[in-house]
C-alpha positions as MATLAB code, in Angstrom:
seq = 'XXXXXXXXXXXXXXXXXXXXXXXXXXXXXXXXXXXXXXXXXXXXXXXXXXXXXXXXXXXXXXXXXXXXXXXXXXXXXXXXXXXXXXXXXXXXXXXXXXXXXXXXXXXXXXXXXXXXXXXXXXXXXXXXXXXXXXXXXXXXXXXXXXXXXXXXXXXXXXXXXXXXXXXXXXXXXXXXXXXXXXXXXXXXXXXXXXXXXXXXXXXXXXXXXXXXXXXXXXXX';
ca = [
       0.000    0.000    0.000;
       1.145    3.518   -0.765;
       1.846    5.881    2.102;
      -1.186    6.871    4.086;
      -3.620    4.990    1.888;
      -6.508    3.240    3.593;
      -7.000   -0.401    2.628;
     -10.682   -0.958    1.864;
     -12.005   -4.454    1.248;
     -15.343   -5.118   -0.419;
     -16.815   -8.552    0.320;
     -19.531   -9.215   -2.238;
     -21.629  -11.817   -4.029;
     -23.183  -11.229   -7.463;
     -26.553  -12.560   -6.249;
     -26.828   -9.430   -4.079;
     -28.203   -6.290   -5.778;
     -26.981   -4.034   -2.953;
     -23.481   -5.437   -3.506;
     -23.641   -4.131   -7.083;
     -24.538   -0.639   -5.871;
     -21.691   -0.614   -3.351;
     -19.270   -2.026   -5.915;
     -19.981    0.667   -8.519;
     -19.771    3.516   -6.016;
     -16.453    2.280   -4.612;
     -15.144    1.882   -8.168;
     -16.003    5.560   -8.736;
     -14.278    6.614   -5.519;
     -11.107    4.562   -5.830;
      -9.371    7.383   -7.732;
     -10.945   10.190   -5.683;
     -10.353    8.907   -2.169;
      -6.952    7.964   -0.809;
      -7.827    4.257   -0.695;
      -6.516    0.927   -1.935;
      -9.636   -0.956   -2.950;
      -9.591   -4.752   -2.803;
     -12.434   -6.849   -4.219;
     -13.109   -9.921   -2.082;
     -15.532  -12.318   -3.813;
     -17.294  -14.353   -1.085;
     -20.362  -16.598   -0.823;
     -23.500  -14.957    0.562;
     -25.221  -18.319    1.090;
     -22.410  -19.349    3.415;
     -22.596  -16.107    5.381;
     -26.376  -16.358    5.793;
     -26.125  -19.966    6.904;
     -23.302  -19.454    9.375;
     -24.765  -16.318   10.964;
     -28.388  -17.471   10.980;
     -29.470  -14.581    8.755;
     -32.516  -14.843    6.457;
     -33.157  -13.249    3.052;
     -35.003   -9.917    3.548;
     -37.954  -11.026    1.418;
     -38.755  -13.814    3.903;
     -40.609  -11.014    5.711;
     -43.335   -9.929    3.239;
     -43.421   -6.281    4.364;
     -39.668   -6.089    4.065;
     -39.860   -7.620    0.598;
     -42.388   -4.967   -0.474;
     -40.130   -2.230    0.854;
     -37.025   -3.730   -0.751;
     -38.615   -3.548   -4.226;
     -39.186    0.193   -3.854;
     -35.840    0.692   -2.159;
     -33.812   -1.026   -4.890;
     -35.695    0.934   -7.550;
     -34.917    4.268   -5.870;
     -31.329    3.293   -5.127;
     -30.740    2.154   -8.719;
     -31.872    5.540   -9.983;
     -29.913    7.522   -7.382;
     -26.757    5.418   -7.791;
     -27.145    5.242  -11.586;
     -26.720    1.465  -11.706;
     -29.110   -0.522  -13.956;
     -30.576   -2.884  -11.333;
     -34.060   -3.917  -12.453;
     -36.041   -5.705   -9.797;
     -39.584   -7.049   -9.789;
     -41.633   -9.083   -7.327;
     -40.849  -12.435   -8.933;
     -37.121  -11.790   -8.500;
     -37.398  -13.043   -4.921;
     -38.286  -16.510   -6.209;
     -35.541  -16.219   -8.804;
     -32.939  -15.436   -6.146;
     -34.090  -18.244   -3.883;
     -34.007  -20.605   -6.866;
     -30.514  -19.611   -7.983;
     -27.259  -20.658   -6.395;
     -24.407  -18.222   -6.911;
     -21.847  -20.796   -5.762;
     -20.531  -21.734   -9.236;
     -20.429  -18.058  -10.294;
     -18.550  -17.026   -7.145;
     -16.103  -19.926   -7.579;
     -15.546  -18.878  -11.174;
     -14.936  -15.270  -10.090;
     -12.557  -16.590   -7.423;
     -10.664  -18.637  -10.044;
     -10.256  -15.511  -12.197;
      -9.202  -13.523   -9.114;
      -6.463  -16.105   -8.505;
      -5.231  -16.329  -12.100;
      -6.105  -13.146  -14.031;
      -6.981  -10.489  -11.501;
      -7.206   -7.714  -14.112;
     -10.545   -9.219  -15.214;
     -12.061   -9.311  -11.721;
     -13.828   -5.951  -11.948;
     -15.333   -6.298  -15.467;
     -16.260   -9.946  -14.834;
     -18.098   -9.209  -11.587;
     -19.934   -6.341  -13.282;
     -21.027   -8.595  -16.169;
     -22.463  -11.152  -13.730;
     -24.589   -8.432  -12.103;
     -25.578   -7.078  -15.532;
     -26.719  -10.495  -16.653;
     -28.623  -11.414  -13.496;
     -29.965   -8.037  -12.373;
     -30.332   -6.105  -15.615;
     -31.075   -8.794  -18.184;
     -32.704  -11.304  -15.812;
     -30.714  -14.200  -17.264;
     -29.315  -17.268  -15.541;
     -25.806  -17.199  -14.034;
     -25.656  -20.692  -12.529;
     -25.134  -22.918  -15.578;
     -21.640  -23.443  -17.072;
     -22.631  -22.191  -20.550;
     -24.057  -18.985  -19.044;
     -20.956  -18.465  -16.933;
     -18.870  -18.733  -20.130;
     -21.144  -16.190  -21.840;
     -20.590  -13.749  -18.989;
     -16.827  -14.283  -19.188;
     -16.901  -13.553  -22.926;
     -18.852  -10.324  -22.312;
     -16.117   -9.353  -19.832;
     -13.485   -9.764  -22.550;
     -11.969  -12.988  -21.234;
     -10.680  -15.376  -23.895;
     -12.366  -18.763  -24.428;
      -9.150  -20.470  -23.358;
      -8.886  -18.619  -20.027;
     -12.624  -19.036  -19.343;
     -12.463  -22.755  -19.958;
      -9.485  -23.053  -17.634;
     -11.263  -21.075  -14.889;
     -14.401  -23.190  -15.343;
     -12.360  -26.361  -14.807;
     -10.834  -24.791  -11.686;
     -14.189  -24.310   -9.946;
     -14.258  -27.938   -8.853;
     -10.678  -27.812   -7.529;
      -9.952  -27.775   -3.771;
      -7.768  -24.655   -4.272;
     -10.662  -22.527   -5.503;
     -13.241  -24.022   -3.129;
     -10.925  -23.386   -0.173;
     -10.134  -19.840   -1.262;
     -13.835  -18.942   -1.510;
     -14.516  -20.614    1.826;
     -11.615  -18.717    3.444;
     -12.733  -15.356    2.057;
     -16.265  -16.014    3.303;
     -14.937  -16.982    6.738;
     -12.821  -13.820    6.800;
     -15.901  -11.664    6.142;
     -17.681  -13.384    9.053;
     -14.618  -12.853   11.264;
     -14.907   -9.102   10.588;
     -18.532   -9.282   11.722;
     -20.354   -9.623    8.380;
     -23.864  -11.120    8.417;
     -24.868  -10.119    4.869;
     -23.631   -8.372    1.734;
     -22.047   -6.083    0.798;
     -19.617   -5.968    3.706;
     -17.052   -3.177    3.438;
     -14.046   -3.306    5.751;
     -11.804   -0.257    6.097;
      -8.453   -0.766    7.809;
      -7.924    2.552    9.529;
      -5.842    3.566   12.549;
      -4.704   -0.008   12.972;
      -8.152   -1.557   13.197;
     -10.826   -2.931   10.870;
     -14.094   -0.996   10.578;
     -17.050   -2.911    9.143;
     -19.791   -1.154    7.161;
     -22.813   -3.162    6.050;
     -24.784   -2.258    2.934;
     -24.311    0.118    0.043;
     -25.786    3.117    1.876;
     -23.022    3.447    4.478;
     -20.285    4.710    2.186;
     -20.872    8.285    3.310;
     -20.178    7.097    6.848;
     -17.107    5.187    5.630;
     -15.762    8.437    4.172;
     -16.366   10.233    7.449;
     -14.497    7.566    9.464;
     -11.434    7.532    7.183;
     -11.372   11.316    6.756;
     -12.550   11.491    3.141;
     -15.171   13.772    1.623;
     -18.421   12.234    0.369;
     -19.451   13.709   -2.981;
     -22.628   11.675   -3.525;
     -22.975    8.309   -5.276;
     -21.938    9.684   -8.661;
     -18.983   12.010   -8.000;
     -18.171   13.976  -11.150;
];
């Protein structure tokens, strides 16, 4: 890390729409704030299970609110999340495990593609409402992100390897160790200690803690 730069880790899963919002905003701020941003692909299912958390839509009133909330946030954050009522079933019926292992494999081998690849997974699932769990769809996403067929194929083969499985498990465990119970979980290492911020609407507070100025979700 460069002198005086704050290490900021973003633990995320592409099944989480709020993770996408947080991801895009931090991407916009990484050249404005004095931070070193690290993307930490983790598995939301594992976090929910190990902390006893439940998907927000399990509570009908919360589900109703979340639909409106995501719509407003998408507009305010200028991120093309499109959510409708039947998305709750879609999320519950989709496992992001293969996608997150694939992202982990790319993180381990060709890190320069981590940002565009993650973005394409969100685009496909949350903007185009397409599947991200089947191997052929994962390869489509990788192609959209500019990854060659050869590299994609290699990463796809890696998802069943102990190395990748362990790495994803470790990253997920690390998020829990910092106190995460959902996604996105943002951890700022400041003044010698980790500060956890949950959700995409706490980045203003993050700025305040690390002494950086918040310029809204779309700083120009």
